[in-house]
Short mmCIF file of C-alpha atoms and ligand atoms in Angstrom, two decimals:
data_model
loop_
_atom_site.label_atom_id
_atom_site.label_comp_id
_atom_site.label_asym_id
_atom_site.label_seq_id
_atom_site.Cartn_x
_atom_site.Cartn_y
_atom_site.Cartn_z
CA MET Z 1 26.18 1.94 -2.21
CA LYS Z 2 26.07 0.79 1.41
CA PHE Z 3 22.76 -0.71 2.55
CA VAL Z 4 21.75 -1.22 -1.10
CA ASP Z 5 24.38 -3.20 -3.01
CA GLU Z 6 24.80 -5.90 -0.39
CA TYR Z 7 21.01 -6.43 -0.41
CA ARG Z 8 21.03 -6.95 -4.20
CA ASP Z 9 23.89 -9.44 -4.25
CA ALA Z 10 22.86 -12.29 -6.56
CA GLY Z 11 25.15 -14.81 -4.83
CA VAL Z 12 23.70 -14.07 -1.40
CA ALA Z 13 20.16 -14.25 -2.79
CA GLN Z 14 20.85 -17.62 -4.44
CA GLY Z 15 22.30 -18.87 -1.17
CA TYR Z 16 19.05 -18.02 0.61
CA ALA Z 17 17.07 -19.66 -2.21
CA ARG Z 18 19.06 -22.89 -1.75
CA ALA Z 19 18.63 -22.74 2.04
CA ILE Z 20 14.86 -22.27 1.64
CA ALA Z 21 14.69 -25.23 -0.75
CA ARG Z 22 16.46 -27.40 1.85
CA GLN Z 23 14.05 -26.26 4.59
CA VAL Z 24 10.73 -26.79 2.84
CA THR Z 25 9.13 -30.19 3.44
CA ARG Z 26 5.49 -29.43 2.49
CA PRO Z 27 3.34 -26.77 0.76
CA TRP Z 28 3.18 -23.32 2.33
CA THR Z 29 1.57 -20.04 1.28
CA ILE Z 30 3.15 -16.77 2.35
CA MET Z 31 1.78 -13.29 1.67
CA GLU Z 32 3.93 -10.20 1.33
CA ILE Z 33 1.91 -7.26 2.55
CA CYS Z 34 3.52 -4.39 0.73
CA GLY Z 35 3.26 -3.49 -2.95
CA GLY Z 36 6.92 -2.47 -2.89
CA GLN Z 37 7.83 -6.01 -1.87
CA THR Z 38 5.56 -7.38 -4.62
CA HIS Z 39 7.45 -5.33 -7.19
CA THR Z 40 10.78 -6.63 -5.87
CA ILE Z 41 9.54 -10.22 -6.04
CA VAL Z 42 8.22 -9.89 -9.59
CA LYS Z 43 11.02 -7.68 -10.93
CA TYR Z 44 13.83 -9.91 -9.65
CA GLY Z 45 11.96 -13.19 -10.13
CA VAL Z 46 12.30 -14.07 -6.44
CA ASP Z 47 9.36 -16.49 -6.61
CA THR Z 48 10.87 -18.29 -9.61
CA LEU Z 49 13.86 -19.31 -7.45
CA LEU Z 50 11.71 -20.86 -4.74
CA PRO Z 51 10.52 -24.48 -4.47
CA LYS Z 52 7.22 -25.07 -6.31
CA SER Z 53 5.55 -26.07 -3.04
CA LEU Z 54 6.15 -22.56 -1.64
CA THR Z 55 3.56 -20.09 -2.95
CA LEU Z 56 3.87 -16.33 -2.61
CA VAL Z 57 0.63 -14.36 -2.82
CA HIS Z 58 0.40 -10.60 -2.99
CA GLY Z 59 -1.30 -8.57 -0.30
CA PRO Z 60 -3.33 -5.40 0.12
CA GLY Z 61 -0.35 -3.10 0.69
CA CYS Z 62 -1.02 -0.74 -2.20
CA PRO Z 63 -2.84 2.23 -0.67
CA VAL Z 64 -3.77 3.67 -4.04
CA CYS Z 65 -5.38 0.35 -4.98
CA VAL Z 66 -7.58 0.15 -1.88
CA THR Z 67 -8.81 3.76 -1.91
CA PRO Z 68 -12.60 3.39 -2.17
CA ILE Z 69 -14.35 4.52 -5.32
CA GLU Z 70 -16.49 7.04 -3.40
CA LEU Z 71 -13.35 8.92 -2.37
CA ILE Z 72 -12.02 8.88 -5.94
CA ASP Z 73 -15.40 10.28 -7.05
CA LYS Z 74 -15.26 12.90 -4.29
CA ALA Z 75 -11.73 13.86 -5.35
CA VAL Z 76 -12.94 14.24 -8.95
CA GLU Z 77 -15.86 16.38 -7.79
CA ILE Z 78 -13.71 18.66 -5.63
CA ALA Z 79 -10.95 18.94 -8.24
CA SER Z 80 -13.53 20.02 -10.85
CA ARG Z 81 -14.42 23.16 -8.86
CA PRO Z 82 -12.98 26.38 -10.30
CA ASP Z 83 -11.99 27.68 -6.85
CA VAL Z 84 -9.87 24.59 -6.00
CA ILE Z 85 -6.25 23.59 -6.53
CA PHE Z 86 -6.30 19.81 -6.01
CA CYS Z 87 -2.94 18.26 -5.02
CA SER Z 88 -2.11 14.57 -5.12
CA PHE Z 89 0.68 12.09 -5.51
CA GLY Z 90 0.96 11.14 -9.19
CA ASP Z 91 -0.30 7.56 -8.73
CA MET Z 92 -3.82 8.71 -7.93
CA LEU Z 93 -4.41 10.63 -11.15
CA ARG Z 94 -5.16 7.60 -13.34
CA VAL Z 95 -7.19 5.59 -10.83
CA PRO Z 96 -10.64 5.14 -12.37
CA GLY Z 97 -13.63 6.59 -10.53
CA THR Z 98 -17.22 5.81 -11.45
CA THR Z 99 -17.11 7.95 -14.59
CA HIS Z 100 -13.59 9.33 -14.91
CA ASP Z 101 -10.28 10.00 -13.19
CA LEU Z 102 -8.36 13.03 -11.94
CA LEU Z 103 -6.27 13.13 -15.10
CA THR Z 104 -9.46 13.72 -17.09
CA VAL Z 105 -10.34 16.59 -14.74
CA LYS Z 106 -6.89 18.06 -15.39
CA ALA Z 107 -7.27 17.60 -19.16
CA ARG Z 108 -10.58 19.46 -18.98
CA GLY Z 109 -8.92 22.44 -17.32
CA GLY Z 110 -9.10 21.59 -13.63
CA ASP Z 111 -6.14 22.72 -11.53
CA VAL Z 112 -4.84 19.28 -10.49
CA ARG Z 113 -1.22 19.24 -9.38
CA ILE Z 114 1.17 16.39 -8.66
CA VAL Z 115 3.17 16.96 -5.47
CA TYR Z 116 6.03 14.99 -3.97
CA SER Z 117 5.46 16.00 -0.34
CA PRO Z 118 2.33 17.08 1.54
CA LEU Z 119 4.34 20.07 2.79
CA ASP Z 120 4.41 21.33 -0.83
CA THR Z 121 0.66 21.79 -0.56
CA VAL Z 122 1.06 24.03 2.49
CA ARG Z 123 3.36 26.24 0.42
CA ILE Z 124 0.81 26.30 -2.42
CA ALA Z 125 -1.89 27.31 0.09
CA LYS Z 126 0.24 30.25 1.22
CA GLU Z 127 0.90 31.30 -2.39
CA HIS Z 128 -2.80 31.14 -3.38
CA PRO Z 129 -4.90 32.63 -0.56
CA ASP Z 130 -7.77 33.15 -3.03
CA LYS Z 131 -8.03 29.39 -3.74
CA GLN Z 132 -8.98 26.32 -1.73
CA ILE Z 133 -6.04 23.90 -1.61
CA VAL Z 134 -7.01 20.25 -1.10
CA PHE Z 135 -4.49 17.44 -0.65
CA PHE Z 136 -5.51 13.82 -1.29
CA ALA Z 137 -4.02 12.15 1.82
CA VAL Z 138 -3.73 8.51 0.81
CA GLY Z 139 -1.49 5.91 2.34
CA PHE Z 140 -0.71 3.48 5.13
CA GLU Z 141 0.87 4.35 8.47
CA THR Z 142 4.07 5.20 6.56
CA THR Z 143 2.77 8.43 5.06
CA ALA Z 144 0.53 9.44 7.96
CA PRO Z 145 3.24 11.34 9.92
CA ALA Z 146 4.14 13.60 6.95
CA ASN Z 147 0.47 14.28 6.25
CA ALA Z 148 -0.12 15.00 9.95
CA MET Z 149 2.84 17.38 9.90
CA ALA Z 150 1.34 19.28 6.94
CA VAL Z 151 -2.01 19.79 8.71
CA ALA Z 152 -0.31 20.82 11.93
CA GLN Z 153 1.79 23.35 10.03
CA ALA Z 154 -1.27 24.69 8.18
CA ARG Z 155 -2.99 25.25 11.51
CA ARG Z 156 0.08 26.93 13.02
CA GLU Z 157 0.17 29.28 10.04
CA GLY Z 158 -3.57 29.95 10.19
CA LEU Z 159 -4.22 28.68 6.64
CA ALA Z 160 -7.99 28.57 6.37
CA ASN Z 161 -7.79 27.60 2.66
CA PHE Z 162 -6.07 24.23 3.28
CA SER Z 163 -7.76 20.86 3.76
CA LEU Z 164 -7.15 17.12 3.42
CA LEU Z 165 -9.30 14.53 1.67
CA VAL Z 166 -8.27 11.62 3.87
CA SER Z 167 -8.11 7.99 2.80
CA HIS Z 168 -5.56 6.58 5.20
CA VAL Z 169 -5.62 2.85 5.91
CA LEU Z 170 -4.04 0.66 8.57
CA VAL Z 171 -2.26 -2.66 8.03
CA PRO Z 172 -3.12 -4.82 11.10
CA PRO Z 173 -6.93 -4.74 10.61
CA ALA Z 174 -6.45 -5.74 6.96
CA MET Z 175 -4.30 -8.71 8.02
CA GLU Z 176 -7.02 -9.79 10.44
CA ALA Z 177 -9.67 -9.45 7.73
CA ILE Z 178 -7.63 -11.70 5.42
CA LEU Z 179 -7.00 -14.28 8.13
CA SER Z 180 -10.69 -14.31 9.12
CA SER Z 181 -11.94 -14.83 5.58
CA PRO Z 182 -13.25 -18.32 4.71
CA ARG Z 183 -11.18 -18.05 1.51
CA ASN Z 184 -7.96 -17.40 3.36
CA ARG Z 185 -4.96 -19.48 2.34
CA VAL Z 186 -2.23 -17.35 3.93
CA GLN Z 187 -0.10 -19.23 6.45
CA GLY Z 188 2.62 -16.62 7.04
CA PHE Z 189 3.22 -12.93 6.41
CA LEU Z 190 6.07 -10.71 5.36
CA ALA Z 191 5.11 -7.46 7.11
CA ALA Z 192 5.98 -4.14 5.51
CA GLY Z 193 9.27 -2.79 6.83
CA HIS Z 194 8.50 0.89 6.27
CA VAL Z 195 5.14 0.68 8.09
CA CYS Z 196 6.89 -0.99 11.02
CA ALA Z 197 9.64 1.66 10.99
CA VAL Z 198 6.87 4.07 12.05
CA MET Z 199 4.57 1.84 14.12
CA GLY Z 200 6.96 -0.83 15.41
CA TYR Z 201 5.71 -4.39 15.48
CA GLN Z 202 4.17 -4.85 18.90
CA GLU Z 203 0.67 -4.63 17.39
CA TYR Z 204 1.41 -7.71 15.25
CA GLU Z 205 2.18 -9.92 18.22
CA PRO Z 206 -1.48 -10.53 19.22
CA ILE Z 207 -2.28 -11.34 15.56
CA ALA Z 208 0.51 -13.92 15.34
CA ALA Z 209 -0.67 -15.50 18.58
CA LYS Z 210 -4.42 -15.43 17.80
CA TYR Z 211 -4.21 -16.83 14.26
CA ARG Z 212 -1.08 -18.93 14.76
CA VAL Z 213 0.74 -17.26 11.84
CA PRO Z 214 4.41 -16.31 11.65
CA ILE Z 215 4.93 -12.63 10.80
CA VAL Z 216 8.36 -11.47 9.68
CA VAL Z 217 8.99 -7.72 9.38
CA THR Z 218 10.81 -7.53 6.06
CA GLY Z 219 12.64 -4.96 3.92
CA PHE Z 220 12.36 -4.29 0.22
CA GLU Z 221 15.56 -5.40 -1.50
CA PRO Z 222 15.80 -8.91 -3.00
CA VAL Z 223 18.07 -10.24 -0.26
CA ASP Z 224 15.72 -8.77 2.38
CA VAL Z 225 12.79 -10.61 0.81
CA PHE Z 226 14.69 -13.90 0.52
CA GLN Z 227 15.80 -13.65 4.14
CA GLY Z 228 12.25 -12.78 5.28
CA ILE Z 229 10.90 -15.81 3.43
CA ALA Z 230 13.60 -18.04 4.94
CA MET Z 231 12.72 -16.82 8.45
CA CYS Z 232 9.00 -17.36 7.79
CA VAL Z 233 9.57 -20.87 6.39
CA ALA Z 234 11.76 -21.77 9.38
CA GLN Z 235 8.87 -20.85 11.70
CA LEU Z 236 6.29 -22.72 9.62
CA GLU Z 237 8.41 -25.85 9.45
CA SER Z 238 9.03 -25.82 13.20
CA GLY Z 239 5.43 -24.96 14.15
CA ARG Z 240 6.24 -21.55 15.59
CA ALA Z 241 4.04 -18.46 15.14
CA GLU Z 242 6.04 -15.43 16.27
CA VAL Z 243 6.84 -11.93 15.11
CA GLU Z 244 10.44 -11.64 13.94
CA ASN Z 245 12.34 -8.69 12.53
CA GLN Z 246 14.40 -9.19 9.37
CA TYR Z 247 14.59 -5.39 8.81
CA ALA Z 248 16.49 -4.60 11.99
CA ARG Z 249 18.57 -1.93 10.27
CA SER Z 250 15.44 0.26 10.13
CA VAL Z 251 12.84 -1.15 12.52
CA ARG Z 252 12.63 -1.23 16.32
CA ARG Z 253 9.94 -3.14 18.18
CA GLU Z 254 8.47 0.09 19.59
CA GLY Z 255 8.77 2.00 16.28
CA ASN Z 256 9.12 5.76 16.01
CA ARG Z 257 7.34 7.14 19.07
CA PRO Z 258 7.38 10.87 18.11
CA ALA Z 259 5.83 9.95 14.73
CA GLN Z 260 3.17 7.84 16.46
CA GLN Z 261 2.42 10.74 18.83
CA LEU Z 262 1.92 13.07 15.87
CA ILE Z 263 -0.44 10.56 14.20
CA ARG Z 264 -2.47 10.26 17.43
CA GLU Z 265 -2.71 14.05 17.77
CA VAL Z 266 -3.92 14.74 14.22
CA PHE Z 267 -5.86 11.57 13.33
CA ARG Z 268 -8.34 9.19 14.90
CA VAL Z 269 -9.11 5.59 13.99
CA VAL Z 270 -12.23 5.18 11.81
CA ARG Z 271 -14.05 2.51 9.82
CA ARG Z 272 -12.82 2.43 6.23
CA ARG Z 273 -14.09 0.77 3.09
CA TRP Z 274 -11.30 -0.86 1.07
CA ARG Z 275 -11.87 -0.90 -2.65
CA GLY Z 276 -12.74 -4.38 -3.82
CA VAL Z 277 -12.55 -5.75 -0.29
CA GLY Z 278 -15.33 -4.02 1.63
CA GLU Z 279 -15.60 -2.24 4.94
CA ILE Z 280 -13.12 -3.19 7.66
CA PRO Z 281 -13.76 -1.91 11.20
CA GLU Z 282 -11.15 0.44 12.67
CA SER Z 283 -9.01 0.11 9.56
CA GLY Z 284 -8.53 3.75 8.62
CA LEU Z 285 -7.54 7.16 9.89
CA GLY Z 286 -9.68 10.29 9.76
CA LEU Z 287 -8.90 13.74 11.12
CA SER Z 288 -9.34 14.08 14.87
CA ASP Z 289 -11.86 16.52 16.33
CA ALA Z 290 -9.03 18.99 16.99
CA TYR Z 291 -8.28 19.12 13.24
CA ALA Z 292 -11.81 18.63 11.90
CA ASP Z 293 -11.76 22.12 10.32
CA PHE Z 294 -9.17 20.80 7.86
CA ASP Z 295 -11.36 17.93 6.69
CA ALA Z 296 -12.23 18.37 2.99
CA GLU Z 297 -15.33 16.20 3.44
CA ARG Z 298 -16.64 18.72 5.99
CA ARG Z 299 -15.77 21.63 3.74
CA PHE Z 300 -17.11 20.23 0.45
CA GLY Z 301 -19.60 17.62 1.67
CA PRO Z 302 -19.13 13.94 2.50
CA ALA Z 303 -18.32 11.31 -0.10
CA ALA Z 304 -21.37 9.32 -1.18
CA SER Z 305 -21.30 5.61 -0.45
CA GLY Z 306 -19.98 3.84 -3.51
CA SER Z 307 -20.04 0.43 -5.07
CA ASP Z 308 -17.42 -1.44 -7.08
CA HIS Z 309 -19.92 -3.87 -8.57
CA THR Z 310 -20.15 -2.22 -11.98
CA SER Z 311 -16.50 -2.96 -12.76
CA GLU Z 312 -15.17 -6.30 -13.96
CA CYS Z 313 -11.97 -5.52 -12.07
CA GLN Z 314 -11.10 -8.32 -9.66
CA SER Z 315 -8.68 -6.27 -7.59
CA GLY Z 316 -10.37 -7.33 -4.36
CA LEU Z 317 -9.39 -10.95 -5.01
CA VAL Z 318 -5.88 -9.91 -6.07
CA LEU Z 319 -5.43 -7.77 -2.96
CA GLN Z 320 -6.50 -10.64 -0.69
CA GLY Z 321 -4.11 -13.10 -2.31
CA VAL Z 322 -6.94 -15.22 -3.76
CA LEU Z 323 -6.09 -14.43 -7.40
CA LYS Z 324 -2.78 -13.69 -9.13
CA PRO Z 325 -2.94 -10.67 -11.46
CA ASN Z 326 -2.42 -12.73 -14.61
CA GLU Z 327 -5.32 -14.99 -13.57
CA CYS Z 328 -7.71 -12.04 -14.00
CA PRO Z 329 -9.49 -12.50 -17.37
CA ALA Z 330 -9.01 -8.81 -18.22
CA PHE Z 331 -5.27 -8.76 -17.51
CA GLY Z 332 -3.25 -7.48 -20.46
CA THR Z 333 -6.26 -7.42 -22.78
CA ARG Z 334 -9.13 -5.25 -21.61
CA CYS Z 335 -6.97 -3.94 -18.73
CA THR Z 336 -3.57 -2.42 -19.49
CA PRO Z 337 -1.63 0.52 -18.02
CA GLU Z 338 -2.86 2.63 -20.94
CA ARG Z 339 -6.51 1.62 -20.39
CA PRO Z 340 -6.75 0.45 -16.76
CA LEU Z 341 -9.89 -1.08 -15.31
CA GLY Z 342 -8.52 -0.95 -11.79
CA ALA Z 343 -5.97 0.85 -9.66
CA PRO Z 344 -3.58 -2.15 -9.31
CA MET Z 345 -2.79 -1.73 -13.02
CA VAL Z 346 -1.66 1.91 -12.67
CA SER Z 347 -0.28 2.30 -9.16
CA SER Z 348 3.50 2.10 -8.80
CA GLU Z 349 2.80 -0.41 -6.00
CA GLY Z 350 0.06 -2.31 -7.82
CA ALA Z 351 0.52 -6.05 -8.32
CA CYS Z 352 -1.13 -5.99 -11.76
CA ALA Z 353 1.23 -3.21 -12.86
CA ALA Z 354 4.20 -5.30 -11.67
CA TYR Z 355 3.06 -8.38 -13.58
CA TYR Z 356 2.32 -6.35 -16.70
CA ARG Z 357 5.65 -4.58 -16.61
CA TYR Z 358 7.90 -7.49 -15.74
CA ARG Z 359 6.23 -10.69 -16.88
CA ARG Z 360 3.24 -9.93 -19.09
CA MET Z 361 4.00 -12.73 -21.54
CA ARG Z 362 4.52 -15.54 -19.09
CA ASP Z 363 2.38 -17.68 -16.84
CA ALA Z 364 2.90 -17.38 -13.12
CA ASP Z 365 4.61 -20.75 -12.95
CA THR Z 366 7.12 -20.43 -15.75
CA ALA Z 367 10.51 -18.78 -15.86
CA ALA Z 368 10.90 -15.03 -15.38
CA VAL Z 369 11.49 -12.71 -18.31
CA GLU Z 370 13.52 -9.55 -18.43
CA PRO Z 371 11.78 -6.25 -17.64
CA ARG Z 372 10.07 -4.74 -20.68
CA SER Z 373 11.49 -1.30 -19.93
S1 SF4 B 1 -5.76 -6.93 -14.25
FE1 SF4 B 1 -6.94 -5.00 -14.24
S2 SF4 B 1 -9.07 -5.67 -14.08
FE2 SF4 B 1 -7.80 -7.41 -13.43
S3 SF4 B 1 -7.60 -7.18 -11.21
FE3 SF4 B 1 -5.83 -6.14 -12.13
S4 SF4 B 1 -6.48 -3.99 -12.29
FE4 SF4 B 1 -8.36 -5.20 -11.99
#
């Protein structure tokens, strides 16, 4: 299949691995932002083909993982109401709240539905005028345009029974938070290609300049990731700190302007607490004043401020690249996909889920094993 097979070519990937090995002269640490890239790296053993002095750490790009506990608790509360049909992407259902998750609400009789597009929820709202339809709008800039489109359509159709519980997050403020942390060890980034397909990469240029870090916009196939790493290493070795675009087949510097316009119309930038990480200024999206009537927190009451301190989950350290998933003491023992302590173990983009699925029985520094299923 064009644009897939050539990016999974083992020979090309090994060629990049050899080129990287020739380039590296000293230790470097590179973070891939996106959970999809993490899964590619772990599934295909990309990191096992790199020189030992080159460390890949996994970033905060799993939106399910960073959704704050107070919004999970609010989702559970709203979904438990008899007058509500609560719609969500499937990943969110098993994310633990303070006492239980959305799947438990569903098992107890709550009308919790998995949808594949936010526009499905608009249809459900039209079909059930006697119910309140709430969609859990979670995601980075990638999913914001589709969610904005759903709200705009609901308003056009005069659907007073439709609302969004919004937990959108933005990538650049999270990168700055990581780079500003005293524990930071990231020296270069692979930026998330799909986020940049929407937003472009102009907003990364001041970050690269301010923190002197190379940022390479990178795709999701193994060859994409190898090439992104090679470009990042080339910059590190030569002392450059620029934004480069490996994913040129999908990303333009200016991004998708109509999608950005839609985001600006429907959302506004807000402070957001990231689960396990803490509050990051201007790191989220909330509904703009023009769409405030569709805000589920206005309709059902605001989420209470939460705390992650009761959990032994160390997802905050995993999401900041400080800890590898299999360095968490609970990994694979007290925390498994069947009994998760944290969202990274159940999200399809979670780093802990990737390690459990693809390399549960090995240490981070030994050879890769075949996928378990
Ligand atoms: S292994 Fe489980 S407890 Fe540990 S960081 Fe990952 S999700 Fe949290």
